[in-house]
Amino acid sequence: MRMRAFAKRNLKELLRDPLTLFFGLGFPLVLLVLMNVIQRNVPVHIFELDTLAPGIALFGLTFMALFSGLLLAKDRSSAFLARLAASPMTAADFLLGYLLPMLPMAAGQTAICLGAAVALGLPLSWNLPAVVLSLIPSALLFIALGLLCGALFNDKQVGGMCGAILTNVTAWLAGIWFDLSLIGGPFQAVAYALPFVHGVEGAKAALAGDWTALPGHLLWVSLWAAAVLGLAVGLFRRRLVER
Amino acid sequence: MNAIEILGLTKEYGGRRVVDKLELSIPAGELFALLGVNGAGKSTTIKMLSCLTVPTEGDAQLMGHSVRRDGHAAKEILAVSPQETAIAPNLTALENLELMAGVYGRSRERVDQVMERLDLARWAKARARTLSGGWQRRLSIAMALVSQPEVLFLDEPTLGLDVLARRELWGVIRGLKGHTTIILTTHYLEEAEALADRVGVMNQGRLRAVGTAEELKALAGCDSFEDAFVALAGEGAAS
């Protein structure tokens, strides 16, 4: 009940923020259309929709980190969180209350991005819902990264961490814009140790119906998501009551 | 019956003692004003009593629930209206109250009662961030009241409000006296004098004097409450 009331509040706060709607829905669509136009005007195959759409769907999820981080950091900086911290709400109520409303938002964002890709020429198939499902661990990861930043930093710092650094790290290390093997070496090794490229490759595997490649990528992203979420819960619990 | 029993409550930050062995009993239904200059230890005391800060030593019981050992039960019966206006800005006034009702498991009828009592019905559908400072403060207090708390902490409830808005809020706070045990912190001495049953004066983490406004004036040998406060809370009081 407590968690539900808090989750409802968070969903309303997010949906009533124009920044959420623009960056959450508009920006990935702009990127998708732009890259598609570029692809149509160059002779080589670099931004084909079957590789571009899963990548941009994952890139769009980086904004979930920004939204969750900003929401938590703003609540922490205001007396609002102190009021709730003095209520019977537990750390689990808080974290689930922040996390749960963002998961359907993330799934909706992915579905809209894929819908736009279909409108641009991506073949309609039963694998598209599987792409949405395959990106849920990635959504969880980005929301958890946002909550971790929100528990550690103020809203301006979260804007820098999640809005600039995380989006850049994801853009470079997820293999969205170029094949990581083109660089190879330590760069590729680091990228594959991190979860972002596995999120993209898992989504590509789901789109291609390659069900043997999918579990390995999902597992790696899920392990990272669980670790980051655990860290966020621990930090938030410490921040909730001053020692 | 005492609603609040404070037993040697102490808080240290990095070896610096900001609240020092506080001892105090507050009967149920009393409005107790906690006064002191900045840094006297009022806010830290409120934070410990509302389970937001763990005491270094000592304990406090709210309606028999220890803030150290039984914080969850204590949180069920207390509410805080923090110094800053603590509202969800993008929610309407009604949604803010419904949120608190949901957190404490209270009914929609309770929300309606509080809205009526604090005359908030006309702003029910207005986003909280669009309300004036006075109405935001009123909403903030209403959010604390939705849970029907037995113990209410009002931290500077009228800070920054104009005279009329302050007087209106005084009326609301007066209406709570007798039903709810209230600890009020304020820098407005006339507010404490007008509202409080008893006043405690803190200085450098210690409770220097407790009594009615008249008793404190007599104790300090002053005619005005402000002079009495200066005498009791000033630097000289620490020695």
PDB file of C-alpha atoms in Angstrom, chain B residues 23-234:
ATOM      1  CA  GLU B  23      15.903  15.265  29.741  1.00  0.00           C
ATOM      2  CA  LEU B  24      12.287  16.283  29.217  1.00  0.00           C
ATOM      3  CA  SER B  25       8.722  15.017  29.681  1.00  0.00           C
ATOM      4  CA  ILE B  26       5.820  16.354  27.647  1.00  0.00           C
ATOM      5  CA  PRO B  27       2.239  15.447  28.637  1.00  0.00           C
ATOM      6  CA  ALA B  28      -0.214  14.229  25.996  1.00  0.00           C
ATOM      7  CA  GLY B  29      -2.008  17.065  24.221  1.00  0.00           C
ATOM      8  CA  GLU B  30       0.523  19.730  25.202  1.00  0.00           C
ATOM      9  CA  LEU B  31       1.983  22.207  22.735  1.00  0.00           C
ATOM     10  CA  PHE B  32       5.632  22.562  23.671  1.00  0.00           C
ATOM     11  CA  ALA B  33       7.781  25.233  22.004  1.00  0.00           C
ATOM     12  CA  LEU B  34      11.489  24.559  21.668  1.00  0.00           C
ATOM     13  CA  LEU B  35      13.430  27.795  21.361  1.00  0.00           C
ATOM     14  CA  GLY B  36      17.077  28.615  20.873  1.00  0.00           C
ATOM     15  CA  VAL B  37      19.441  30.530  18.652  1.00  0.00           C
ATOM     16  CA  ASN B  38      20.802  28.909  15.475  1.00  0.00           C
ATOM     17  CA  GLY B  39      22.982  25.916  16.332  1.00  0.00           C
ATOM     18  CA  ALA B  40      21.398  25.456  19.746  1.00  0.00           C
ATOM     19  CA  GLY B  41      20.449  21.861  18.910  1.00  0.00           C
ATOM     20  CA  LYS B  42      16.711  22.208  18.244  1.00  0.00           C
ATOM     21  CA  SER B  43      16.672  20.690  14.759  1.00  0.00           C
ATOM     22  CA  THR B  44      18.942  17.808  15.767  1.00  0.00           C
ATOM     23  CA  THR B  45      16.639  17.102  18.697  1.00  0.00           C
ATOM     24  CA  ILE B  46      13.618  17.032  16.368  1.00  0.00           C
ATOM     25  CA  LYS B  47      15.510  14.755  13.953  1.00  0.00           C
ATOM     26  CA  MET B  48      16.298  12.295  16.751  1.00  0.00           C
ATOM     27  CA  LEU B  49      12.723  12.348  18.035  1.00  0.00           C
ATOM     28  CA  SER B  50      11.349  11.750  14.534  1.00  0.00           C
ATOM     29  CA  CYS B  51      13.738   8.825  13.925  1.00  0.00           C
ATOM     30  CA  LEU B  52      15.673  10.648  11.187  1.00  0.00           C
ATOM     31  CA  THR B  53      18.916  10.638  13.177  1.00  0.00           C
ATOM     32  CA  VAL B  54      20.199   7.912  15.488  1.00  0.00           C
ATOM     33  CA  PRO B  55      21.077   9.293  18.952  1.00  0.00           C
ATOM     34  CA  THR B  56      24.669   8.826  20.096  1.00  0.00           C
ATOM     35  CA  GLU B  57      23.455   8.181  23.647  1.00  0.00           C
ATOM     36  CA  GLY B  58      20.178   8.169  25.533  1.00  0.00           C
ATOM     37  CA  ASP B  59      16.713   7.451  24.226  1.00  0.00           C
ATOM     38  CA  ALA B  60      13.252   8.952  23.826  1.00  0.00           C
ATOM     39  CA  GLN B  61       9.842   7.338  23.998  1.00  0.00           C
ATOM     40  CA  LEU B  62       6.892   8.536  21.947  1.00  0.00           C
ATOM     41  CA  MET B  63       3.667   7.145  23.419  1.00  0.00           C
ATOM     42  CA  GLY B  64       5.817   4.383  24.912  1.00  0.00           C
ATOM     43  CA  HIS B  65       7.697   3.551  21.689  1.00  0.00           C
ATOM     44  CA  SER B  66      11.471   3.890  21.876  1.00  0.00           C
ATOM     45  CA  VAL B  67      12.957   5.844  18.964  1.00  0.00           C
ATOM     46  CA  ARG B  68      16.082   3.653  19.214  1.00  0.00           C
ATOM     47  CA  ARG B  69      14.592   0.182  19.546  1.00  0.00           C
ATOM     48  CA  ASP B  70      11.104   0.557  18.134  1.00  0.00           C
ATOM     49  CA  GLY B  71      11.480   3.211  15.452  1.00  0.00           C
ATOM     50  CA  HIS B  72       8.936   1.668  13.088  1.00  0.00           C
ATOM     51  CA  ALA B  73       6.160   1.757  15.726  1.00  0.00           C
ATOM     52  CA  ALA B  74       7.178   5.300  16.692  1.00  0.00           C
ATOM     53  CA  LYS B  75       6.933   6.351  13.039  1.00  0.00           C
ATOM     54  CA  GLU B  76       3.351   5.061  12.904  1.00  0.00           C
ATOM     55  CA  ILE B  77       2.232   7.641  15.469  1.00  0.00           C
ATOM     56  CA  LEU B  78       4.400  10.654  14.644  1.00  0.00           C
ATOM     57  CA  ALA B  79       4.395  13.153  11.803  1.00  0.00           C
ATOM     58  CA  VAL B  80       6.760  15.922  10.828  1.00  0.00           C
ATOM     59  CA  SER B  81       6.135  19.206   9.100  1.00  0.00           C
ATOM     60  CA  PRO B  82       9.694  20.167   8.168  1.00  0.00           C
ATOM     61  CA  GLN B  83      11.084  23.681   8.133  1.00  0.00           C
ATOM     62  CA  GLU B  84      11.174  23.776   4.338  1.00  0.00           C
ATOM     63  CA  THR B  85       7.848  23.240   2.637  1.00  0.00           C
ATOM     64  CA  ALA B  86       7.790  19.485   2.057  1.00  0.00           C
ATOM     65  CA  ILE B  87       5.384  18.885  -0.793  1.00  0.00           C
ATOM     66  CA  ALA B  88       5.462  17.071  -4.132  1.00  0.00           C
ATOM     67  CA  PRO B  89       5.463  20.074  -6.502  1.00  0.00           C
ATOM     68  CA  ASN B  90       3.950  18.441  -9.589  1.00  0.00           C
ATOM     69  CA  LEU B  91       1.064  16.849  -7.703  1.00  0.00           C
ATOM     70  CA  THR B  92      -2.138  18.711  -6.925  1.00  0.00           C
ATOM     71  CA  ALA B  93      -2.966  19.598  -3.323  1.00  0.00           C
ATOM     72  CA  LEU B  94      -5.463  16.724  -3.248  1.00  0.00           C
ATOM     73  CA  GLU B  95      -2.926  14.260  -4.676  1.00  0.00           C
ATOM     74  CA  ASN B  96      -0.351  15.316  -2.066  1.00  0.00           C
ATOM     75  CA  LEU B  97      -2.843  14.547   0.694  1.00  0.00           C
ATOM     76  CA  GLU B  98      -3.870  11.268  -0.950  1.00  0.00           C
ATOM     77  CA  LEU B  99      -0.197  10.269  -1.106  1.00  0.00           C
ATOM     78  CA  MET B 100       0.189  10.725   2.642  1.00  0.00           C
ATOM     79  CA  ALA B 101      -3.111   8.918   3.276  1.00  0.00           C
ATOM     80  CA  GLY B 102      -1.766   6.010   1.189  1.00  0.00           C
ATOM     81  CA  VAL B 103       1.552   5.962   3.054  1.00  0.00           C
ATOM     82  CA  TYR B 104      -0.202   5.783   6.433  1.00  0.00           C
ATOM     83  CA  GLY B 105      -3.130   3.638   5.285  1.00  0.00           C
ATOM     84  CA  ARG B 106      -5.771   6.313   5.965  1.00  0.00           C
ATOM     85  CA  SER B 107      -9.085   6.630   4.146  1.00  0.00           C
ATOM     86  CA  ARG B 108     -10.202   9.123   1.524  1.00  0.00           C
ATOM     87  CA  GLU B 109     -12.666  10.474   4.128  1.00  0.00           C
ATOM     88  CA  ARG B 110      -9.710  11.497   6.253  1.00  0.00           C
ATOM     89  CA  VAL B 111      -8.285  13.444   3.311  1.00  0.00           C
ATOM     90  CA  ASP B 112     -11.607  15.274   2.921  1.00  0.00           C
ATOM     91  CA  GLN B 113     -11.711  16.032   6.663  1.00  0.00           C
ATOM     92  CA  VAL B 114      -8.232  17.572   6.609  1.00  0.00           C
ATOM     93  CA  MET B 115      -8.946  19.551   3.443  1.00  0.00           C
ATOM     94  CA  GLU B 116     -12.041  20.986   5.042  1.00  0.00           C
ATOM     95  CA  ARG B 117     -10.317  21.689   8.350  1.00  0.00           C
ATOM     96  CA  LEU B 118      -7.470  23.580   6.699  1.00  0.00           C
ATOM     97  CA  ASP B 119      -9.736  25.218   4.125  1.00  0.00           C
ATOM     98  CA  LEU B 120      -7.789  23.649   1.272  1.00  0.00           C
ATOM     99  CA  ALA B 121     -10.756  22.445  -0.803  1.00  0.00           C
ATOM    100  CA  ARG B 122     -10.626  25.428  -3.142  1.00  0.00           C
ATOM    101  CA  TRP B 123      -7.048  24.500  -4.107  1.00  0.00           C
ATOM    102  CA  ALA B 124      -7.697  20.753  -4.375  1.00  0.00           C
ATOM    103  CA  LYS B 125      -6.941  20.553  -8.077  1.00  0.00           C
ATOM    104  CA  ALA B 126      -4.151  23.142  -8.183  1.00  0.00           C
ATOM    105  CA  ARG B 127      -0.589  21.879  -8.651  1.00  0.00           C
ATOM    106  CA  ALA B 128       1.281  22.374  -5.370  1.00  0.00           C
ATOM    107  CA  ARG B 129       4.063  24.370  -7.017  1.00  0.00           C
ATOM    108  CA  THR B 130       1.534  26.988  -8.206  1.00  0.00           C
ATOM    109  CA  LEU B 131       0.281  27.746  -4.686  1.00  0.00           C
ATOM    110  CA  SER B 132       1.499  30.803  -2.778  1.00  0.00           C
ATOM    111  CA  GLY B 133       4.045  30.321   0.015  1.00  0.00           C
ATOM    112  CA  GLY B 134       1.340  30.544   2.660  1.00  0.00           C
ATOM    113  CA  TRP B 135      -0.861  27.917   1.016  1.00  0.00           C
ATOM    114  CA  GLN B 136       2.109  25.646   0.369  1.00  0.00           C
ATOM    115  CA  ARG B 137       2.947  25.842   4.082  1.00  0.00           C
ATOM    116  CA  ARG B 138      -0.663  25.123   4.957  1.00  0.00           C
ATOM    117  CA  LEU B 139      -0.632  22.131   2.603  1.00  0.00           C
ATOM    118  CA  SER B 140       2.620  20.936   4.177  1.00  0.00           C
ATOM    119  CA  ILE B 141       0.993  20.984   7.612  1.00  0.00           C
ATOM    120  CA  ALA B 142      -2.138  19.316   6.222  1.00  0.00           C
ATOM    121  CA  MET B 143       0.052  16.499   4.880  1.00  0.00           C
ATOM    122  CA  ALA B 144       1.368  15.947   8.395  1.00  0.00           C
ATOM    123  CA  LEU B 145      -2.167  15.870   9.787  1.00  0.00           C
ATOM    124  CA  VAL B 146      -3.637  13.328   7.351  1.00  0.00           C
ATOM    125  CA  SER B 147      -2.105  10.481   9.335  1.00  0.00           C
ATOM    126  CA  GLN B 148      -3.875  11.656  12.540  1.00  0.00           C
ATOM    127  CA  PRO B 149      -0.552  11.718  14.380  1.00  0.00           C
ATOM    128  CA  GLU B 150      -0.453  11.447  18.149  1.00  0.00           C
ATOM    129  CA  VAL B 151       2.821  13.376  18.157  1.00  0.00           C
ATOM    130  CA  LEU B 152       3.450  16.211  15.687  1.00  0.00           C
ATOM    131  CA  PHE B 153       6.714  18.052  15.091  1.00  0.00           C
ATOM    132  CA  LEU B 154       6.301  21.494  13.568  1.00  0.00           C
ATOM    133  CA  ASP B 155       9.689  22.880  12.566  1.00  0.00           C
ATOM    134  CA  GLU B 156       9.421  26.639  11.957  1.00  0.00           C
ATOM    135  CA  PRO B 157       5.878  26.313  10.595  1.00  0.00           C
ATOM    136  CA  THR B 158       5.394  30.004   9.809  1.00  0.00           C
ATOM    137  CA  LEU B 159       8.889  30.894   8.602  1.00  0.00           C
ATOM    138  CA  GLY B 160       8.781  33.447   5.801  1.00  0.00           C
ATOM    139  CA  LEU B 161       5.022  33.973   5.916  1.00  0.00           C
ATOM    140  CA  ASP B 162       3.378  37.383   6.058  1.00  0.00           C
ATOM    141  CA  VAL B 163       1.547  38.459   9.208  1.00  0.00           C
ATOM    142  CA  LEU B 164      -1.898  37.492   7.942  1.00  0.00           C
ATOM    143  CA  ALA B 165      -0.839  34.043   6.726  1.00  0.00           C
ATOM    144  CA  ARG B 166       0.995  33.493  10.021  1.00  0.00           C
ATOM    145  CA  ARG B 167      -2.051  34.423  12.077  1.00  0.00           C
ATOM    146  CA  GLU B 168      -4.194  32.074  10.002  1.00  0.00           C
ATOM    147  CA  LEU B 169      -1.783  29.225  10.639  1.00  0.00           C
ATOM    148  CA  TRP B 170      -1.762  30.042  14.337  1.00  0.00           C
ATOM    149  CA  GLY B 171      -5.506  29.406  14.270  1.00  0.00           C
ATOM    150  CA  VAL B 172      -4.924  26.012  12.666  1.00  0.00           C
ATOM    151  CA  ILE B 173      -2.252  25.092  15.221  1.00  0.00           C
ATOM    152  CA  ARG B 174      -4.436  26.259  18.130  1.00  0.00           C
ATOM    153  CA  GLY B 175      -7.155  23.953  16.821  1.00  0.00           C
ATOM    154  CA  LEU B 176      -4.832  20.975  17.279  1.00  0.00           C
ATOM    155  CA  LYS B 177      -4.038  21.707  20.913  1.00  0.00           C
ATOM    156  CA  GLY B 178      -5.431  19.174  23.325  1.00  0.00           C
ATOM    157  CA  HIS B 179      -5.837  16.433  20.685  1.00  0.00           C
ATOM    158  CA  THR B 180      -2.284  16.141  19.440  1.00  0.00           C
ATOM    159  CA  THR B 181       0.996  16.494  21.305  1.00  0.00           C
ATOM    160  CA  ILE B 182       3.011  19.102  19.459  1.00  0.00           C
ATOM    161  CA  ILE B 183       6.631  20.154  19.596  1.00  0.00           C
ATOM    162  CA  LEU B 184       7.055  23.443  17.802  1.00  0.00           C
ATOM    163  CA  THR B 185      10.357  25.089  16.961  1.00  0.00           C
ATOM    164  CA  THR B 186      10.315  28.735  16.004  1.00  0.00           C
ATOM    165  CA  HIS B 187      12.420  31.854  15.908  1.00  0.00           C
ATOM    166  CA  TYR B 188       9.330  34.028  16.362  1.00  0.00           C
ATOM    167  CA  LEU B 189       9.139  34.542  20.108  1.00  0.00           C
ATOM    168  CA  GLU B 190       5.639  36.003  19.945  1.00  0.00           C
ATOM    169  CA  GLU B 191       4.555  32.774  18.223  1.00  0.00           C
ATOM    170  CA  ALA B 192       5.859  30.650  21.075  1.00  0.00           C
ATOM    171  CA  GLU B 193       4.323  32.989  23.640  1.00  0.00           C
ATOM    172  CA  ALA B 194       0.943  32.979  21.868  1.00  0.00           C
ATOM    173  CA  LEU B 195       0.688  29.264  21.159  1.00  0.00           C
ATOM    174  CA  ALA B 196       2.744  27.211  23.589  1.00  0.00           C
ATOM    175  CA  ASP B 197       1.589  25.690  26.855  1.00  0.00           C
ATOM    176  CA  ARG B 198       5.241  25.451  27.879  1.00  0.00           C
ATOM    177  CA  VAL B 199       8.501  26.648  26.407  1.00  0.00           C
ATOM    178  CA  GLY B 200      11.958  25.076  26.544  1.00  0.00           C
ATOM    179  CA  VAL B 201      15.041  27.170  25.839  1.00  0.00           C
ATOM    180  CA  MET B 202      18.067  25.389  24.396  1.00  0.00           C
ATOM    181  CA  ASN B 203      21.599  26.689  24.275  1.00  0.00           C
ATOM    182  CA  GLN B 204      24.695  24.849  23.084  1.00  0.00           C
ATOM    183  CA  GLY B 205      22.882  21.530  23.054  1.00  0.00           C
ATOM    184  CA  ARG B 206      21.481  21.811  26.567  1.00  0.00           C
ATOM    185  CA  LEU B 207      18.014  22.598  27.814  1.00  0.00           C
ATOM    186  CA  ARG B 208      18.602  25.735  29.914  1.00  0.00           C
ATOM    187  CA  ALA B 209      15.073  26.407  31.140  1.00  0.00           C
ATOM    188  CA  VAL B 210      11.569  24.972  30.868  1.00  0.00           C
ATOM    189  CA  GLY B 211       8.294  26.580  31.903  1.00  0.00           C
ATOM    190  CA  THR B 212       5.372  28.700  30.807  1.00  0.00           C
ATOM    191  CA  ALA B 213       6.153  32.050  29.216  1.00  0.00           C
ATOM    192  CA  GLU B 214       5.296  33.743  32.501  1.00  0.00           C
ATOM    193  CA  GLU B 215       7.512  31.375  34.483  1.00  0.00           C
ATOM    194  CA  LEU B 216      10.448  32.025  32.169  1.00  0.00           C
ATOM    195  CA  LYS B 217       9.987  35.798  32.489  1.00  0.00           C
ATOM    196  CA  ALA B 218       9.973  35.431  36.255  1.00  0.00           C
ATOM    197  CA  LEU B 219      13.017  33.140  36.141  1.00  0.00           C
ATOM    198  CA  ALA B 220      14.988  35.629  34.064  1.00  0.00           C
ATOM    199  CA  GLY B 221      13.660  38.609  36.043  1.00  0.00           C
ATOM    200  CA  CYS B 222      12.440  40.315  32.856  1.00  0.00           C
ATOM    201  CA  ASP B 223       9.179  41.988  31.891  1.00  0.00           C
ATOM    202  CA  SER B 224       9.195  40.925  28.269  1.00  0.00           C
ATOM    203  CA  PHE B 225       9.442  37.413  26.886  1.00  0.00           C
ATOM    204  CA  GLU B 226      12.085  38.528  24.392  1.00  0.00           C
ATOM    205  CA  ASP B 227      14.322  39.863  27.192  1.00  0.00           C
ATOM    206  CA  ALA B 228      13.794  36.632  29.097  1.00  0.00           C
ATOM    207  CA  PHE B 229      14.772  34.600  26.027  1.00  0.00           C
ATOM    208  CA  VAL B 230      17.911  36.671  25.459  1.00  0.00           C
ATOM    209  CA  ALA B 231      18.889  36.198  29.098  1.00  0.00           C
ATOM    210  CA  LEU B 232      18.286  32.444  29.018  1.00  0.00           C
ATOM    211  CA  ALA B 233      19.503  31.599  25.513  1.00  0.00           C
ATOM    212  CA  GLY B 234      22.389  34.066  25.183  1.00  0.00           C
TER     213      GLY B 234
END
